[in-house]
Amino acid sequence: MAAKPTKKEQAVGLYDQGLMVEEIAAKLDCSPTYVANVLIESGRTPDYVDLYTHTGPQNPYARRLAGILRFRTTEAARESIERMDRLYHEYEAAGDRRGQHQVQLLALIGRNRAEGIGKLDAARMFTDWLLAHLTVRPQPPPQRASAEQMATPRSAS
């Protein structure tokens, strides 16, 4: 007697037959996130994205940001925020706005995930960090050339 296929095997088989993630989840009585992660784990790339699926590094910052989010305890969330803050300021010092933006996105994901699993203290911590780092800082006014600088011809290089 052949063993009944596991839920993971069934999900992969149904996907290979052309079913969509949501259809597979309904048939197997599980979440679309579970199905998507099973498919990703098996090397497939389903057309499904949510906060809890990950298909691998999608940008050059992903490797440095991987594994930072932790919120099992308040202390773990605090440590995550400290790591994010160090990276954010490193990118800021380098003038790397993309890097700063990626850290802000990670904080938003952390906030949403923590809230979604009822870790409200951690969600507030991520929110507070994010709000502090979304503040638009005034830019210094552009330097205007003095009359003397404007009168001095530049040499062609």
Short mmCIF file of C-alpha atoms in Angstrom, two decimals:
data_model
loop_
_atom_site.label_atom_id
_atom_site.label_comp_id
_atom_site.label_asym_id
_atom_site.label_seq_id
_atom_site.Cartn_x
_atom_site.Cartn_y
_atom_site.Cartn_z
CA MET A 1 0.00 0.00 0.00
CA ALA A 2 1.47 3.33 -1.06
CA ALA A 3 1.85 6.00 1.57
CA LYS A 4 -0.46 8.97 1.30
CA PRO A 5 1.42 12.01 -0.06
CA THR A 6 2.24 14.69 2.50
CA LYS A 7 0.51 18.04 2.40
CA LYS A 8 3.72 19.52 0.98
CA GLU A 9 3.85 16.92 -1.79
CA GLN A 10 0.19 17.53 -2.57
CA ALA A 11 0.76 21.30 -2.75
CA VAL A 12 3.66 20.88 -5.17
CA GLY A 13 1.69 18.41 -7.28
CA LEU A 14 -1.34 20.68 -7.50
CA TYR A 15 0.86 23.65 -8.40
CA ASP A 16 2.54 21.61 -11.13
CA GLN A 17 -0.95 20.84 -12.48
CA GLY A 18 -1.56 24.57 -12.87
CA LEU A 19 -3.51 25.50 -9.76
CA MET A 20 -2.93 28.89 -8.12
CA VAL A 21 -1.69 29.25 -4.54
CA GLU A 22 -5.10 30.32 -3.21
CA GLU A 23 -6.82 27.35 -4.91
CA ILE A 24 -4.29 24.92 -3.45
CA ALA A 25 -4.74 26.42 0.01
CA ALA A 26 -8.51 25.98 -0.21
CA LYS A 27 -8.19 22.34 -1.37
CA LEU A 28 -5.67 21.47 1.35
CA ASP A 29 -7.35 23.52 4.08
CA CYS A 30 -4.27 25.58 4.89
CA SER A 31 -3.06 29.13 4.46
CA PRO A 32 -1.85 30.55 1.15
CA THR A 33 1.34 31.58 2.98
CA TYR A 34 2.03 27.95 3.88
CA VAL A 35 1.48 26.85 0.28
CA ALA A 36 3.64 29.65 -1.14
CA ASN A 37 6.50 28.86 1.25
CA VAL A 38 6.31 25.15 0.40
CA LEU A 39 6.51 26.00 -3.30
CA ILE A 40 9.40 28.42 -2.77
CA GLU A 41 11.21 25.81 -0.67
CA SER A 42 10.78 23.34 -3.55
CA GLY A 43 12.41 25.75 -6.00
CA ARG A 44 9.27 27.07 -7.62
CA THR A 45 8.35 30.76 -7.84
CA PRO A 46 4.62 31.14 -7.27
CA ASP A 47 2.84 34.33 -8.19
CA TYR A 48 2.01 35.08 -4.57
CA VAL A 49 3.48 37.58 -2.13
CA ASP A 50 2.61 38.54 1.42
CA LEU A 51 4.45 39.58 4.57
CA TYR A 52 5.35 36.00 5.42
CA THR A 53 6.77 34.71 2.15
CA HIS A 54 10.28 35.27 0.93
CA THR A 55 11.71 34.28 -2.42
CA GLY A 56 15.32 35.22 -1.70
CA PRO A 57 17.44 38.32 -2.03
CA GLN A 58 15.59 40.80 -4.19
CA ASN A 59 18.04 43.65 -3.95
CA PRO A 60 21.69 44.20 -3.03
CA TYR A 61 20.75 45.14 0.55
CA ALA A 62 18.87 41.94 1.31
CA ARG A 63 21.94 39.99 2.43
CA ARG A 64 22.89 42.60 5.05
CA LEU A 65 19.32 42.93 6.28
CA ALA A 66 18.55 39.20 6.38
CA GLY A 67 17.90 37.81 9.83
CA ILE A 68 17.65 41.16 11.59
CA LEU A 69 13.95 41.03 12.42
CA ARG A 70 13.30 39.44 15.81
CA PHE A 71 10.41 40.11 18.14
CA ARG A 72 9.86 36.94 20.14
CA THR A 73 10.66 39.00 23.24
CA THR A 74 10.79 42.72 23.86
CA GLU A 75 14.57 42.46 24.28
CA ALA A 76 14.89 40.67 20.91
CA ALA A 77 12.88 43.47 19.27
CA ARG A 78 15.10 46.08 20.94
CA GLU A 79 18.23 44.34 19.61
CA SER A 80 16.71 44.20 16.11
CA ILE A 81 15.98 47.90 16.22
CA GLU A 82 19.53 48.65 17.42
CA ARG A 83 20.95 46.66 14.48
CA MET A 84 18.62 48.42 12.03
CA ASP A 85 19.56 51.78 13.50
CA ARG A 86 23.29 51.11 13.08
CA LEU A 87 22.77 50.12 9.44
CA TYR A 88 20.49 53.08 8.80
CA HIS A 89 23.09 55.54 10.08
CA GLU A 90 25.86 53.74 8.20
CA TYR A 91 23.88 54.21 4.98
CA GLU A 92 23.12 57.81 5.96
CA ALA A 93 26.83 58.58 6.49
CA ALA A 94 27.56 57.11 3.05
CA GLY A 95 24.78 59.17 1.45
CA ASP A 96 23.02 55.93 0.46
CA ARG A 97 19.31 56.83 0.41
CA ARG A 98 18.37 53.44 -1.06
CA GLY A 99 20.00 51.68 1.87
CA GLN A 100 18.19 53.93 4.32
CA HIS A 101 14.91 53.23 2.53
CA GLN A 102 15.47 49.46 2.71
CA VAL A 103 16.01 49.70 6.48
CA GLN A 104 12.80 51.74 6.80
CA LEU A 105 10.94 49.07 4.84
CA LEU A 106 12.35 46.39 7.13
CA ALA A 107 11.12 48.33 10.16
CA LEU A 108 7.64 48.55 8.62
CA ILE A 109 7.62 44.81 7.95
CA GLY A 110 8.75 44.19 11.54
CA ARG A 111 5.98 46.41 12.84
CA ASN A 112 3.32 44.70 10.73
CA ARG A 113 4.48 41.19 11.58
CA ALA A 114 4.76 41.90 15.30
CA GLU A 115 1.29 43.40 15.35
CA GLY A 116 -0.06 40.48 13.33
CA ILE A 117 1.06 37.95 15.94
CA GLY A 118 -0.02 40.06 18.89
CA LYS A 119 3.42 41.31 19.97
CA LEU A 120 2.10 44.82 20.50
CA ASP A 121 5.03 46.11 22.59
CA ALA A 122 7.42 45.09 19.81
CA ALA A 123 5.10 46.59 17.18
CA ARG A 124 5.13 49.90 19.08
CA MET A 125 8.93 49.83 19.27
CA PHE A 126 9.26 49.33 15.51
CA THR A 127 6.63 52.06 14.95
CA ASP A 128 8.48 54.52 17.20
CA TRP A 129 11.76 53.88 15.40
CA LEU A 130 10.12 54.23 12.02
CA LEU A 131 8.37 57.48 12.92
CA ALA A 132 11.64 58.94 14.18
CA HIS A 133 13.30 58.02 10.90
CA LEU A 134 10.53 59.29 8.63
CA THR A 135 10.87 62.86 9.83
CA VAL A 136 11.83 65.15 6.99
CA ARG A 137 14.90 67.06 8.04
CA PRO A 138 15.40 70.57 6.70
CA GLN A 139 18.01 70.81 3.98
CA PRO A 140 20.55 73.62 4.09
CA PRO A 141 19.82 76.29 1.48
CA PRO A 142 21.79 75.90 -1.74
CA GLN A 143 25.02 77.87 -1.85
CA ARG A 144 24.76 80.90 -4.08
CA ALA A 145 27.81 82.11 -5.89
CA SER A 146 29.08 85.46 -4.70
CA ALA A 147 29.35 88.38 -7.13
CA GLU A 148 33.13 87.92 -7.08
CA GLN A 149 32.86 84.21 -7.97
CA MET A 150 30.46 84.99 -10.80
CA ALA A 151 32.81 87.64 -12.22
CA THR A 152 35.80 85.29 -12.24
CA PRO A 153 35.88 83.26 -15.48
CA ARG A 154 36.34 79.52 -15.08
CA SER A 155 39.10 77.82 -16.94
CA ALA A 156 38.08 74.99 -19.23
CA SER A 157 39.40 71.66 -18.05
#
